[in-house]
């Protein structure tokens, strides 16, 4: 019959190069302008290797484009970003908000190809 | 076509609105996938979204952020979501649903088709004069129509109508509301409540037209359409949104012959079962006892009940629902509880009316005056939680019930958490009682977050968050649970203990503290800045050094204060408030060039607001060239030393307070501490510098300086206490060195000197013994620590702008030179200020006209 049209984790579109590895700030965030959308990139260097996350820069509660300037943390098993304005926590993995489950940040696939940072866009 | 194993049945859920989605969530949570394959059909092309906050779509929230729950729910094996696939028919005999894409056999069926907006049959109502406000697609249509419109009218002054009017206003239209009844929100409010709401809404610039029935719509003269009311009366507009109530979406039920309610809707019993034993109906398409429930909480209640039954659990019967509501409409608080209009026999009312501010409160009580039956609130919902508890739980009213709605000096009287019975509902979205919260605590939850995760309380509309916190804290202390002093989940130490470890072991990085004394390898926004501050207090290394950057809160990271719209404020240091005309001109020129809002602060400095991230280095480059340094306004650090002009200019001054203020500010200007520090020096006892409200206050005497400590302004002001008298310059500085370092060493995270002082065992005498008499033998060490910080002082901005690597951090976008296009300003009193969300449309309108 009919297939569900939700396949968030797969990239159906293409990978777009947005910046270089040296533009990232280890264990913190920067913001990139990707096809008219502000995307916050977080670059974590840890024991299990480097991790990259791309989430929406717009803070839905504060209504300002600031998520990329928050502090990265680890809470109850989740890697999170704390909004710098009102301190809500969003999971880097899927953008869900720990305090307000109905709030969610958009997330994008992101990867390093050599030293180039690529975001999966639709 | 059904290839599943015979013991797995097919459950079809029709509708993926808030209620349908909640039902699927509950089914999965309760283990339904062991019995059923769940097929969900949605007419809309989007996964379930939060319709309660629909209006925020106009304020900038996108569809994705309005989506409910995890998308992964519908990727769970056994659950399939068919988006944009309406069910056309139900064949009850063959037990099949028929869609445009084919048919599917079901064993059990749940109807969650919701409702549709009612548009009265009015001649001429079509096109842009026949818009509705229900789905995201509707909102897109309204947005498109608004682009060519100047004025918009909403027909219907109920909850949703006012929301729609707000939306039109936020789109920049001249917004009006037309209501058939003689008052706004006729169902929830009484006459006076309606009047107060009307006054408030009109004050916001939304036109309100009551007792008006639209007879027909024709072409307008000045605007596109003309709405003709009875008689000669009319109103012209470019677009019309109908919000005149909802009707249950019961077309499928009609088609397949299910029994309907007297006024429409699929008739259900207490088990939410329709006249067909295999079909349930929940939410706004269902009629229980002839009534439709147009709120999300009763819908959720039905969804839970059906999910439980399908999983073979016992479910409480649905016996109607509380229709109390609390809202913020166009920024106006409105609350309606229980029998708001005093319709029950013998009901009596207390009313409070404040015409000056258009506030209105009504409390409806029983004939004997012992029970609260209902309430109406307009203008201030701080009374809502308490009144709701009185009504819902039949709590006995106080001797003077009026006290519950009368303004009290300190806001609404709170009902203590201990007064609530265990049956009291705290969270009505997820039906969580006080008893359930107590059980969660008994089974090991030790904080609000834990209780929230365990019971889901306060995770629906969030309106009960304050009450939940009260209940949890009360119950924890009642159980004698000692407050956990751990800094956070990564460190089982207090700030003081960590400070000692850092000093004793000479640790200079967060990673080392974490590896030696913490857990995990990331930390969080509690421990990172706290340890960043400890490292700075101890070693005073440049804050922009790469290993320190990830520890800082945004203000410290970018060495400026983040304001509400994501811009930063810049505060150059002006030691002692002394500034040359050249300095003033330089600041003025920078402010003018970058169009910064300029304000003189209470601490004798100049704040420059509204700079974007990428502008900060240029702004600071120019300020530094003009001789300024960073003012550390962003840090938990030394802020200002306020002074009067002292003996230099003042005919009363007895010492040179400006010189002393400069010395103090220059000595401590790089010092980081648990809380921000403010100082003042007055040249005589007239105290023009207000030194007794500061962490460290100095007042000149004929013989020297009197030192005061541990005062503060802020929310809980505290006078500083006289610590030592008639000190010479050198002794004064020595005592301040010791005092500050002792505070930094022993205070808690973010603890002011005043609060630290209150917690000091032995009080002021103890402090004097340590600082003046050196009772702990620490004096020399404290002075040496201070000297290290003083010697390592460096202007943080001067350091940053010399280093291209550090400057890279100050880019709004790493791959694009532009600024944030969403930051917009409006002029007010000759300067720029941030544009408010509700002004966003107004500006574009002005720009168009100009």
Coordinates of C-alpha atoms in Angstrom, one line a residue, chain A residues 1-9 17-19 22-34 36 38-39 41 44-48 51 56-58 60 62-66 68-77 79-80 82 84-87 89 91 94 96 98-106, chain B residues 1 41 45 47 50 53 56 59-62 64-71 74-75 80-83 85 99 101-104 452 458-461 489-490 511 521-525 528-529 549-554 558 562-568 613 805 808-809 811-816 818 820-822:
Chain A
X1 CA 0.0 0.0 0.0
X2 CA 1.2 3.5 0.8
X3 CA 4.6 4.2 2.3
X4 CA 5.1 6.7 5.1
X5 CA 6.6 9.8 3.6
X6 CA 8.8 10.6 6.7
X7 CA 12.4 9.7 6.3
X8 CA 14.1 12.3 8.3
X9 CA 17.4 10.5 8.8
X17 CA 29.7 22.2 1.3
X18 CA 29.2 25.1 3.8
X19 CA 32.6 25.8 5.4
X22 CA 39.0 25.3 10.8
X23 CA 35.9 27.5 10.8
X24 CA 34.4 25.2 13.5
X25 CA 35.1 25.8 17.1
X26 CA 35.9 22.7 19.0
X27 CA 33.4 21.8 21.7
X28 CA 31.3 24.9 20.8
X29 CA 29.2 26.2 17.9
X30 CA 29.3 28.4 14.9
X31 CA 26.5 29.5 12.5
X32 CA 26.4 28.9 8.7
X33 CA 24.1 30.4 6.1
X34 CA 22.7 27.5 4.1
X36 CA 18.6 31.0 3.2
X38 CA 20.6 29.7 9.5
X39 CA 22.2 26.5 10.6
X41 CA 27.1 23.7 13.6
X44 CA 32.5 18.0 19.6
X45 CA 35.9 16.4 20.1
X46 CA 35.6 13.4 22.4
X47 CA 37.1 10.1 23.4
X48 CA 34.9 8.3 20.8
X51 CA 31.1 14.5 16.3
X56 CA 18.4 25.2 13.4
X57 CA 19.9 28.5 14.7
X58 CA 16.5 30.0 15.4
X60 CA 11.7 29.1 18.8
X62 CA 13.2 33.4 22.4
X63 CA 12.3 34.1 18.7
X64 CA 16.0 35.1 18.0
X65 CA 18.7 33.5 15.9
X66 CA 21.0 32.5 18.8
X68 CA 24.7 28.5 17.7
X69 CA 25.9 30.6 20.6
X70 CA 24.8 28.4 23.4
X71 CA 26.9 26.1 25.6
X72 CA 27.2 22.4 24.6
X73 CA 26.4 20.0 27.4
X74 CA 25.6 16.4 28.4
X75 CA 22.4 15.9 30.4
X76 CA 20.9 12.6 31.5
X77 CA 22.5 10.8 28.6
X79 CA 24.1 15.7 24.2
X80 CA 22.4 19.0 24.4
X82 CA 21.5 25.2 26.1
X84 CA 21.9 31.3 25.5
X85 CA 18.9 33.4 26.2
X86 CA 16.5 31.4 28.3
X87 CA 18.5 28.2 28.8
X89 CA 18.0 22.4 26.4
X91 CA 19.1 17.5 22.0
X94 CA 17.2 15.2 17.0
X96 CA 13.9 17.9 20.7
X98 CA 13.9 18.6 27.1
X99 CA 11.7 21.2 28.9
X100 CA 9.1 21.8 26.2
X101 CA 8.5 18.5 24.3
X102 CA 6.2 20.3 21.8
X103 CA 9.2 22.5 20.8
X104 CA 11.8 21.1 18.4
X105 CA 14.7 22.4 16.4
X106 CA 15.1 21.3 12.9
Chain B
X1 CA -3.1 -7.7 0.7
X41 CA -4.4 8.1 7.9
X45 CA 0.2 16.4 4.3
X47 CA 2.5 15.0 10.6
X50 CA 0.4 21.7 17.8
X53 CA 0.1 27.2 19.3
X56 CA 3.0 31.2 16.6
X59 CA 5.3 34.9 14.7
X60 CA 8.0 33.0 13.0
X61 CA 7.7 29.4 14.2
X62 CA 7.9 27.0 11.3
X64 CA 8.6 21.6 11.8
X65 CA 8.9 23.2 15.2
X66 CA 5.1 22.9 15.7
X67 CA 5.2 19.2 15.0
X68 CA 4.2 17.0 17.9
X69 CA 6.5 14.4 19.5
X70 CA 9.1 12.4 17.7
X71 CA 8.9 11.7 14.0
X74 CA 5.9 6.7 12.7
X75 CA 9.0 4.9 11.7
X80 CA 2.5 3.4 9.3
X81 CA 1.5 7.0 8.7
X82 CA -0.2 7.8 5.4
X83 CA 0.1 11.5 5.0
X85 CA -4.4 10.3 2.2
X99 CA -9.0 5.6 0.2
X101 CA -5.0 4.8 -3.0
X102 CA -6.9 1.6 -2.3
X103 CA -8.7 -0.1 0.5
X104 CA -7.5 -1.6 3.7
X452 CA 8.1 15.6 34.8
X458 CA 3.8 20.0 32.9
X459 CA 4.7 18.6 29.5
X460 CA 1.4 19.4 27.8
X461 CA 0.5 23.1 27.7
X489 CA 25.3 15.7 37.3
X490 CA 29.0 15.9 36.4
X511 CA 39.2 18.9 30.9
X521 CA 33.7 14.1 29.1
X522 CA 31.5 17.0 28.1
X523 CA 30.1 18.8 31.1
X524 CA 27.1 21.1 30.9
X525 CA 26.0 24.8 31.0
X528 CA 31.3 24.8 32.5
X529 CA 30.8 28.5 33.3
X549 CA 36.1 29.5 25.0
X550 CA 33.7 26.5 25.2
X551 CA 33.3 27.0 28.9
X552 CA 31.9 30.5 28.7
X553 CA 28.3 31.7 28.6
X554 CA 27.6 33.7 25.4
X558 CA 31.8 37.3 22.9
X562 CA 23.4 39.3 24.7
X563 CA 20.1 41.1 24.6
X564 CA 16.7 39.8 23.7
X565 CA 17.0 40.0 19.9
X566 CA 20.4 38.3 19.8
X567 CA 22.3 41.5 19.5
X568 CA 24.9 42.5 22.0
X613 CA 28.3 39.8 16.4
X805 CA 42.3 33.3 15.1
X808 CA 37.2 34.4 13.6
X809 CA 34.8 33.6 16.3
X811 CA 31.3 36.1 12.6
X812 CA 27.6 36.1 12.3
X813 CA 27.9 33.4 9.7
X814 CA 31.1 31.5 9.0
X815 CA 30.4 31.2 5.3
X816 CA 28.7 34.5 4.5
X818 CA 26.0 39.3 5.9
X820 CA 21.4 38.4 10.6
X821 CA 18.5 39.5 8.3
X822 CA 15.9 38.8 11.1

